Amino acid sequence: MRREVPIAITFFTGVLLVVAFFIPHEPFGSLEQRFNDWYIIVSGFAMILGLDSLLLHHWNKVSRRSQDWFHSLSLILAFFITLFWGFYSGIHTGNFLSAQSTFRKYFYLYVFVPLQATMFSLLAFFIASAAYRAFRADRFEATLLLFSAGIVMLGRVPMGNQVAPWIIGFVLLLFAFLLYSDGRKEVDSLRRALKFGGAILSLLLIYPLAWFFLKYTAATAGWIMNIPQLAAKRGIFIGIALGGIAMSLRIILGIEKTYLR
Amino acid sequence: MAQVFWTWVAAFLTLAIFSFLYKDNPFYKFAEHIYVGSSAAFWLVYLWYFDIKPKLIDAWRMNTGLEKYILIIPAILSVFILLRFIRPIAWISRWAIAFTVGMAAGLGITANLQGFLVPQIQATFLPVWVPSHNFWHSLGLSVNNWILVIGTVVTIFYFYFSKEHKGTLGALSRAGIVFIMIAFGASFGYTVMARISLLIGRVYFLIHNWLHIV
Amino acid sequence: MIVQSFIFLLLVSFKPAPATHVRAYDTPNDAGGSVTVKWDLSKDDSIVTKYEIIRIIGSPNGERVSAGFVLRGTNSYRDVDLKNGQKYYYMIRTWADGEYSDSEITPTPAIPKPQWFHTKRVVALVILVIFTLLLWYYLQLAKKGAPLWIRKIAGLEAIDEAVGRSVEMGRPILYILGLGAISDIPTIAGLAILKRVAKKAAEYEAEIIVPNYDPIVMVAAQETVKEGFMEAGRPDLYRENNIMFLTQDQFGYAAGVDGIMVREKPGAIFLQGLFFAESLILAETGHSIGAIQISGTTSVTQLPFFIAATDYTLIGEEMYAASAYLTRDPLALSTLKAEDIMKALFIALVGLGTIFESIAILTGAQGFHFLKNLFNMF
Amino acid sequence: MRKYFEKLAQIDRRIIYLILFLTVLLPYLFKISLPMKPLPEVVQAYKEIDQLPPGSVVMISIDYDAASMPEVQPMLYAILRHCFSKNLKVVMLGHWPLGIPLGVTALNEVAKEYHKKYGVDYVFLGFRPGLAAVIINMGKEIRSVFAEDYWGTPLDSLPMMRNVHTYDDIAVIVGLEAGSVGDAWVQYAQARYNAKIILGGTAVVAPDWYPYLQSHQIVGLIGGLRGAADYENLVHHKALAYYGMTPQAAVHILIVIFIILGNLGYIALRRRK
């Protein structure tokens, strides 16, 4: 009973939804929507489980006076103040976010939105530190990642076109220097010649590439986004879709049942 | 007056979150706990007004016949999930979970078929030559098509699991990785702007709405 | 000026040409109660103000009702809220300012009815049937004990190493399931990996913390970890309090998890599931405390950030393959084999589609678009 | 020399954060701006509103929430300023319930600036669930969806709404988007009722609308902070977005420079080994 019933429910629900997908006739036509509504109701009630977990976790900290218990207490207070305020405004004005609601006017706009927006804005810093740290030209693939990120970044902003040639020029100069200093240490004359040749090539490329990027940085960025980026995304999507379908079939057939123990 | 007070509150919370960038500290801890607590309550209120009330309570009141009584099913499932509080029969909650997982599996099949698989494959049916007003323009468009088709195919090869990536398959999957990396780089670079916009929004709040410098 | 007054004159004194070739038919692939009406635009479409769709019930002389209006340039209308099985005729009234002219009435009636099969989804059905048959075939093979091979996935190989290292440092393990609900397949894939991590953690007697965004996922995570601990023979070490709910707010969750990271200082962090913008907040904070991080998601927009900020990343489908990979369950592995055959089929299909499209474009023969049209689901 | 390079590979991330923060802050404090030519699709949107006769009704839809506020809210302010300065009337509604408070705040604020009267010059309808159904039904009669405004006043008792019934009575619809509602506006309001639509939205969603612009299904497109900056520039009220473009450009270039510095240090380290 404990194991078979859930597997049967999963099987039945899953198969029904798949069948309904191919049948516009009622009651199948609106089954997906109906199930979705039910799911929303169930997950709404499940919030009680979550709140029990959250509040008990912090209440235990408070009652045990463990480290940071004061913060746990402020969490609990913040929870109840928000809850009562929200329902109070909701009952008084019909909707907790309505125009006259003090909940909207003060809590939502001056507490909730700033917290959300500031937390979100931390990404600006993290995206910079991640780029600085992770974009290292150590392997061929990583170098590609770095270059396409750099070009798209420069291509997206005004001034990008003007700055890109300098950056390209600098990078090529650096290449030339590295190849030259490597070549000097080389004993094998062929390899030395190759490295010197590479250095000269890098120097020669500076002007044409700088010219190209002065004109076409934004266009190149757009092209990368629209062609190679799209191609890879498509491949990944197809893989994900297949994997998702296979996983779903495994669940329906009862092969995958982690969720049920 | 209230406006000023609340602006200060918002500014305090903003700075408290920013202080996390330096290191963990009591201000961040405070803001974090306030955020977790109040947002949990906020979404509970939201769930009530935008989900439970319209979809269960109002629907029960407004409908008649089968449309009304069928709502007993989700109500029972909701009770099931709450039975987790009663240890001896906590296992019944799995029935409700089984329903949601069944939905996941059903939708996992149909949504992936309709939303990704079929349209993405269809979009890759591209002609190898695109006629246009002049040859070079045509060639450009055609090359783009070739790259799109080849890129998609080699990326699929990268995800080939049941064969070792050696020889031809190895070369193809390596080409796949090249495309994937270019894509990830581009996608990363593309997102920077939206993220900086968020920071600009917060900085503007601080210097405009709070400090009135600008 | 002259032109304007001429148009003005035209507007006040002439009836517009009527719409022509009006046809009405039952809307295909719907649940009934709807008719689609189409017509050819009036010759005077440029001065038409609107087309009125007139519904005639029962017979051509039956009761006439205005069904709705569309603006100029539009040549179709979907009439809804009709009775199934009832006969409907239609007529288009073309309005130009106050004047109008009527089209002919549709010669044959349209009878709305619901359909039992969605013809636009036939390709999806075929794909699903082939996939299921392949799956069935390989399942049978697996049951007979045929060996199934799977390529190495670095991110999954690293799990044991990450858990081990975390234990050496005497730190807990943090497992983040992201923002998915249990109705999202990636979350279920994340739970499958959690089970393996929990088992390893129990073997090493390490603490495992799982903060949650969704309460039902929390319940499932509790069950999963308990199961993992039981399989390792250490149910005594299981602490339900370590698998807690935080908040259903995207960034509130990120703030809370960041707090846990800097205070509990986990040695290994797993980010497995459905992630959105908060992915990088979590991954960068995780890196800053020096944890070894293994991430995986199917959110393509977040993968670049995981690649950049974490040590190992399961890219999309690799994550779905994880449960089969980790358990080496022959039944699960056989589904991977079926997936690979499907991939080969799709690649062949893309080749075929490319050939047909090329022929269609180069020769102008519209018939060769059939494959592309077949895949059009809307 | 080499030591310096090696240090570059390990700059404390907090120093990066500080530099980044200053890069965003300083252009605002000193009002440094870049010369920018407004994008043609934004100019098109601007002209579309600019040429409307006084008294025309503009409908603005708030289809975003706090998360996309920095990008989209400046558009809302700039467009509201434009409308009120040209004596156009504004009807506002929204499809994202959590965006409603943002819309109300901006509307009240700008209306006050221009001494506009509620009910006469602007109306706020609020939110009704049902997206596609809401858009379609408003095409038949706005009252079938919004019998009352946000404050519960029947629409007919609001002077400016008396002659506003369908999209025919609305000169242009401005959809401000952070998701897929923009597509619904085009699919339903434009395709079915031939309504004129301008879409404005985050840099993430806006690129998907260029096909609409080419097929004239929308008459203007305002994308991301750049689009907002252009609009602020056009209405001569330079604020958040306009001055934000300088930090945008500076930060992008800064990150590229950081990447190069990191690699310089990395190469130096590796060559020593």
Short mmCIF file of N, CA and C in Angstrom, two decimals, chain D residues 105-208:
data_model
loop_
_atom_site.label_atom_id
_atom_site.label_comp_id
_atom_site.label_asym_id
_atom_site.label_seq_id
_atom_site.Cartn_x
_atom_site.Cartn_y
_atom_site.Cartn_z
N THR D 105 2.55 54.43 -8.23
CA THR D 105 3.48 55.40 -7.67
C THR D 105 3.95 56.38 -8.74
N ALA D 106 4.37 55.84 -9.87
CA ALA D 106 4.89 56.70 -10.93
C ALA D 106 3.80 57.61 -11.47
N LEU D 107 2.62 57.04 -11.67
CA LEU D 107 1.52 57.82 -12.25
C LEU D 107 1.16 59.00 -11.35
N ASN D 108 0.99 58.73 -10.07
CA ASN D 108 0.64 59.80 -9.14
C ASN D 108 1.71 60.87 -9.10
N GLU D 109 2.97 60.42 -9.10
CA GLU D 109 4.07 61.37 -8.97
C GLU D 109 4.14 62.31 -10.17
N VAL D 110 4.09 61.73 -11.38
CA VAL D 110 4.24 62.56 -12.57
C VAL D 110 2.98 63.42 -12.79
N ALA D 111 1.81 62.87 -12.46
CA ALA D 111 0.57 63.62 -12.63
C ALA D 111 0.62 64.88 -11.76
N LYS D 112 1.17 64.73 -10.56
CA LYS D 112 1.28 65.87 -9.65
C LYS D 112 2.18 66.93 -10.25
N GLU D 113 3.31 66.49 -10.82
CA GLU D 113 4.26 67.41 -11.45
C GLU D 113 3.57 68.29 -12.50
N TYR D 114 2.65 67.68 -13.24
CA TYR D 114 2.01 68.40 -14.35
C TYR D 114 0.61 68.90 -13.99
N HIS D 115 0.27 68.84 -12.71
CA HIS D 115 -1.03 69.29 -12.21
C HIS D 115 -2.18 68.67 -12.97
N LYS D 116 -2.15 67.35 -13.13
CA LYS D 116 -3.21 66.66 -13.85
C LYS D 116 -4.24 66.14 -12.84
N LYS D 117 -5.48 66.02 -13.32
CA LYS D 117 -6.55 65.59 -12.42
C LYS D 117 -6.96 64.16 -12.68
N TYR D 118 -7.14 63.42 -11.61
CA TYR D 118 -7.56 62.04 -11.77
C TYR D 118 -8.98 61.98 -12.35
N GLY D 119 -9.17 61.07 -13.28
CA GLY D 119 -10.50 60.93 -13.87
C GLY D 119 -10.70 61.81 -15.08
N VAL D 120 -9.97 62.93 -15.10
CA VAL D 120 -10.09 63.85 -16.23
C VAL D 120 -8.90 63.64 -17.18
N ASP D 121 -7.71 63.54 -16.58
CA ASP D 121 -6.51 63.42 -17.41
C ASP D 121 -5.90 62.01 -17.34
N TYR D 122 -6.17 61.32 -16.27
CA TYR D 122 -5.61 59.97 -16.18
C TYR D 122 -6.49 59.09 -15.32
N VAL D 123 -6.38 57.79 -15.62
CA VAL D 123 -7.20 56.80 -14.93
C VAL D 123 -6.34 55.57 -14.69
N PHE D 124 -6.53 54.95 -13.54
CA PHE D 124 -5.80 53.72 -13.28
C PHE D 124 -6.79 52.56 -13.14
N LEU D 125 -6.66 51.58 -14.01
CA LEU D 125 -7.63 50.49 -14.01
C LEU D 125 -7.24 49.35 -13.06
N GLY D 126 -5.95 49.09 -12.94
CA GLY D 126 -5.52 48.02 -12.05
C GLY D 126 -5.23 46.74 -12.78
N PHE D 127 -5.48 45.64 -12.08
CA PHE D 127 -5.11 44.33 -12.59
C PHE D 127 -6.31 43.41 -12.59
N ARG D 128 -6.44 42.63 -13.68
CA ARG D 128 -7.41 41.53 -13.68
C ARG D 128 -6.67 40.31 -14.16
N PRO D 129 -6.88 39.16 -13.55
CA PRO D 129 -6.20 37.95 -14.02
C PRO D 129 -6.76 37.52 -15.37
N GLY D 130 -5.97 36.78 -16.12
CA GLY D 130 -6.48 36.20 -17.35
C GLY D 130 -5.83 36.69 -18.63
N LEU D 131 -4.79 37.47 -18.49
CA LEU D 131 -3.98 37.96 -19.62
C LEU D 131 -4.67 38.01 -20.99
N ALA D 132 -4.66 36.89 -21.73
CA ALA D 132 -5.18 36.90 -23.10
C ALA D 132 -6.65 37.30 -23.11
N ALA D 133 -7.41 36.73 -22.18
CA ALA D 133 -8.84 37.04 -22.12
C ALA D 133 -9.06 38.52 -21.84
N VAL D 134 -8.23 39.08 -20.97
CA VAL D 134 -8.36 40.50 -20.63
C VAL D 134 -8.12 41.35 -21.88
N ILE D 135 -7.05 41.03 -22.60
CA ILE D 135 -6.70 41.83 -23.77
C ILE D 135 -7.80 41.70 -24.84
N ILE D 136 -8.26 40.48 -25.05
CA ILE D 136 -9.28 40.26 -26.09
C ILE D 136 -10.58 40.96 -25.73
N ASN D 137 -11.01 40.78 -24.50
CA ASN D 137 -12.30 41.35 -24.11
C ASN D 137 -12.28 42.88 -24.09
N MET D 138 -11.12 43.46 -23.79
CA MET D 138 -11.06 44.92 -23.82
C MET D 138 -11.26 45.43 -25.24
N GLY D 139 -10.92 44.59 -26.22
CA GLY D 139 -11.13 44.98 -27.61
C GLY D 139 -12.60 45.08 -27.94
N LYS D 140 -13.43 44.37 -27.20
CA LYS D 140 -14.88 44.44 -27.43
C LYS D 140 -15.48 45.56 -26.59
N GLU D 141 -15.06 45.66 -25.36
CA GLU D 141 -15.56 46.70 -24.46
C GLU D 141 -14.70 46.67 -23.20
N ILE D 142 -14.05 47.77 -22.93
CA ILE D 142 -13.17 47.82 -21.77
C ILE D 142 -13.95 47.53 -20.49
N ARG D 143 -15.21 47.99 -20.46
CA ARG D 143 -16.02 47.79 -19.25
C ARG D 143 -16.33 46.33 -18.96
N SER D 144 -16.23 45.48 -20.02
CA SER D 144 -16.50 44.07 -19.75
C SER D 144 -15.42 43.46 -18.87
N VAL D 145 -14.26 44.10 -18.84
CA VAL D 145 -13.19 43.61 -17.95
C VAL D 145 -13.07 44.51 -16.73
N PHE D 146 -12.97 45.81 -17.00
CA PHE D 146 -12.82 46.77 -15.91
C PHE D 146 -14.11 47.59 -15.80
N ALA D 147 -15.07 47.08 -15.06
CA ALA D 147 -16.30 47.85 -14.88
C ALA D 147 -16.00 49.05 -14.00
N GLU D 148 -14.99 48.87 -13.14
CA GLU D 148 -14.63 49.94 -12.22
C GLU D 148 -13.14 50.16 -12.31
N ASP D 149 -12.71 51.34 -11.85
CA ASP D 149 -11.27 51.58 -11.85
C ASP D 149 -10.67 50.94 -10.60
N TYR D 150 -9.40 51.21 -10.38
CA TYR D 150 -8.66 50.58 -9.29
C TYR D 150 -9.24 50.93 -7.92
N TRP D 151 -9.88 52.12 -7.85
CA TRP D 151 -10.41 52.57 -6.57
C TRP D 151 -11.90 52.25 -6.42
N GLY D 152 -12.42 51.48 -7.39
CA GLY D 152 -13.80 51.04 -7.29
C GLY D 152 -14.81 52.02 -7.85
N THR D 153 -14.35 53.06 -8.54
CA THR D 153 -15.29 54.01 -9.14
C THR D 153 -15.74 53.45 -10.49
N PRO D 154 -17.06 53.44 -10.75
CA PRO D 154 -17.50 52.96 -12.06
C PRO D 154 -16.89 53.82 -13.17
N LEU D 155 -16.46 53.16 -14.27
CA LEU D 155 -15.77 53.89 -15.33
C LEU D 155 -16.60 55.03 -15.89
N ASP D 156 -17.95 54.82 -15.96
CA ASP D 156 -18.77 55.84 -16.60
C ASP D 156 -18.83 57.13 -15.79
N SER D 157 -18.50 57.06 -14.52
CA SER D 157 -18.52 58.30 -13.75
C SER D 157 -17.18 59.03 -13.83
N LEU D 158 -16.23 58.49 -14.59
CA LEU D 158 -14.96 59.19 -14.80
C LEU D 158 -15.06 59.91 -16.15
N PRO D 159 -14.96 61.25 -16.14
CA PRO D 159 -15.22 62.01 -17.37
C PRO D 159 -14.42 61.51 -18.57
N MET D 160 -13.11 61.25 -18.39
CA MET D 160 -12.31 60.92 -19.57
C MET D 160 -12.63 59.55 -20.15
N MET D 161 -13.29 58.69 -19.36
CA MET D 161 -13.55 57.34 -19.84
C MET D 161 -14.87 57.24 -20.60
N ARG D 162 -15.67 58.32 -20.55
CA ARG D 162 -17.01 58.21 -21.12
C ARG D 162 -17.01 57.78 -22.58
N ASN D 163 -16.05 58.30 -23.33
CA ASN D 163 -16.02 57.94 -24.74
C ASN D 163 -14.96 56.89 -25.07
N VAL D 164 -14.44 56.27 -24.04
CA VAL D 164 -13.42 55.25 -24.29
C VAL D 164 -14.03 53.88 -24.05
N HIS D 165 -14.21 53.12 -25.12
CA HIS D 165 -14.84 51.81 -24.99
C HIS D 165 -13.97 50.67 -25.48
N THR D 166 -13.33 50.87 -26.61
CA THR D 166 -12.51 49.79 -27.17
C THR D 166 -11.16 50.36 -27.60
N TYR D 167 -10.35 49.52 -28.22
CA TYR D 167 -9.05 49.99 -28.69
C TYR D 167 -9.19 51.07 -29.75
N ASP D 168 -10.37 51.13 -30.40
CA ASP D 168 -10.58 52.18 -31.40
C ASP D 168 -10.47 53.55 -30.77
N ASP D 169 -10.78 53.64 -29.48
CA ASP D 169 -10.78 54.93 -28.81
C ASP D 169 -9.43 55.24 -28.17
N ILE D 170 -8.49 54.32 -28.37
CA ILE D 170 -7.19 54.52 -27.75
C ILE D 170 -6.17 54.75 -28.86
N ALA D 171 -5.43 55.85 -28.74
CA ALA D 171 -4.53 56.21 -29.84
C ALA D 171 -3.36 55.25 -29.93
N VAL D 172 -2.81 54.91 -28.80
CA VAL D 172 -1.68 54.00 -28.82
C VAL D 172 -1.58 53.26 -27.48
N ILE D 173 -1.19 51.99 -27.55
CA ILE D 173 -0.98 51.21 -26.34
C ILE D 173 0.52 51.09 -26.12
N VAL D 174 0.98 51.40 -24.90
CA VAL D 174 2.39 51.23 -24.59
C VAL D 174 2.51 50.07 -23.61
N GLY D 175 3.11 48.99 -24.05
CA GLY D 175 3.32 47.83 -23.16
C GLY D 175 4.72 47.89 -22.60
N LEU D 176 4.84 47.91 -21.27
CA LEU D 176 6.15 47.92 -20.63
C LEU D 176 6.38 46.54 -20.03
N GLU D 177 7.37 45.84 -20.54
CA GLU D 177 7.41 44.39 -20.35
C GLU D 177 8.68 43.88 -19.71
N ALA D 178 8.51 42.78 -18.95
CA ALA D 178 9.68 42.04 -18.48
C ALA D 178 9.52 40.56 -18.80
N GLY D 179 8.45 40.22 -19.51
CA GLY D 179 8.22 38.81 -19.81
C GLY D 179 7.54 38.67 -21.15
N SER D 180 6.55 37.78 -21.22
CA SER D 180 5.98 37.47 -22.51
C SER D 180 4.66 38.18 -22.78
N VAL D 181 4.27 39.12 -21.90
CA VAL D 181 2.99 39.80 -22.11
C VAL D 181 3.00 40.62 -23.40
N GLY D 182 4.18 41.14 -23.76
CA GLY D 182 4.30 41.93 -24.98
C GLY D 182 3.81 41.16 -26.19
N ASP D 183 4.16 39.88 -26.25
CA ASP D 183 3.72 39.05 -27.36
C ASP D 183 2.20 38.92 -27.38
N ALA D 184 1.61 38.84 -26.18
CA ALA D 184 0.15 38.74 -26.09
C ALA D 184 -0.50 40.03 -26.60
N TRP D 185 0.09 41.17 -26.26
CA TRP D 185 -0.46 42.44 -26.77
C TRP D 185 -0.48 42.44 -28.29
N VAL D 186 0.63 41.99 -28.88
CA VAL D 186 0.70 41.99 -30.34
C VAL D 186 -0.27 40.95 -30.91
N GLN D 187 -0.23 39.76 -30.33
CA GLN D 187 -1.06 38.68 -30.85
C GLN D 187 -2.55 38.99 -30.79
N TYR D 188 -2.97 39.60 -29.69
CA TYR D 188 -4.41 39.80 -29.51
C TYR D 188 -4.85 41.22 -29.85
N ALA D 189 -4.23 42.21 -29.23
CA ALA D 189 -4.72 43.57 -29.47
C ALA D 189 -4.38 44.04 -30.88
N GLN D 190 -3.17 43.72 -31.34
CA GLN D 190 -2.81 44.20 -32.68
C GLN D 190 -3.43 43.31 -33.75
N ALA D 191 -3.20 42.02 -33.66
CA ALA D 191 -3.65 41.13 -34.73
C ALA D 191 -5.17 41.12 -34.85
N ARG D 192 -5.86 41.17 -33.73
CA ARG D 192 -7.32 41.10 -33.80
C ARG D 192 -7.99 42.43 -33.98
N TYR D 193 -7.47 43.45 -33.31
CA TYR D 193 -8.18 44.72 -33.30
C TYR D 193 -7.38 45.84 -33.95
N ASN D 194 -6.21 45.48 -34.50
CA ASN D 194 -5.41 46.45 -35.19
C ASN D 194 -5.02 47.64 -34.31
N ALA D 195 -4.87 47.39 -33.04
CA ALA D 195 -4.46 48.47 -32.14
C ALA D 195 -3.01 48.83 -32.43
N LYS D 196 -2.68 50.11 -32.19
CA LYS D 196 -1.29 50.56 -32.36
C LYS D 196 -0.55 50.27 -31.07
N ILE D 197 0.62 49.65 -31.21
CA ILE D 197 1.33 49.24 -30.01
C ILE D 197 2.78 49.68 -30.04
N ILE D 198 3.22 50.20 -28.88
CA ILE D 198 4.65 50.46 -28.67
C ILE D 198 5.07 49.52 -27.54
N LEU D 199 6.18 48.82 -27.73
CA LEU D 199 6.64 47.95 -26.64
C LEU D 199 7.95 48.48 -26.07
N GLY D 200 8.03 48.47 -24.74
CA GLY D 200 9.27 48.82 -24.07
C GLY D 200 9.57 47.70 -23.10
N GLY D 201 10.84 47.34 -22.94
CA GLY D 201 11.11 46.24 -22.03
C GLY D 201 12.58 46.07 -21.72
N THR D 202 12.86 45.08 -20.88
CA THR D 202 14.23 44.85 -20.45
C THR D 202 15.09 44.41 -21.63
N ALA D 203 16.38 44.54 -21.45
CA ALA D 203 17.31 44.16 -22.52
C ALA D 203 17.22 42.68 -22.82
N VAL D 204 16.66 41.91 -21.88
CA VAL D 204 16.55 40.47 -22.11
C VAL D 204 15.40 40.15 -23.06
N VAL D 205 14.27 40.81 -22.90
CA VAL D 205 13.12 40.46 -23.73
C VAL D 205 13.03 41.26 -25.03
N ALA D 206 13.56 42.49 -25.02
CA ALA D 206 13.36 43.39 -26.17
C ALA D 206 13.88 42.83 -27.50
N PRO D 207 15.04 42.17 -27.55
CA PRO D 207 15.54 41.73 -28.86
C PRO D 207 14.55 40.84 -29.62
N ASP D 208 13.68 40.15 -28.90
CA ASP D 208 12.73 39.25 -29.57
C ASP D 208 11.66 40.01 -30.34
#
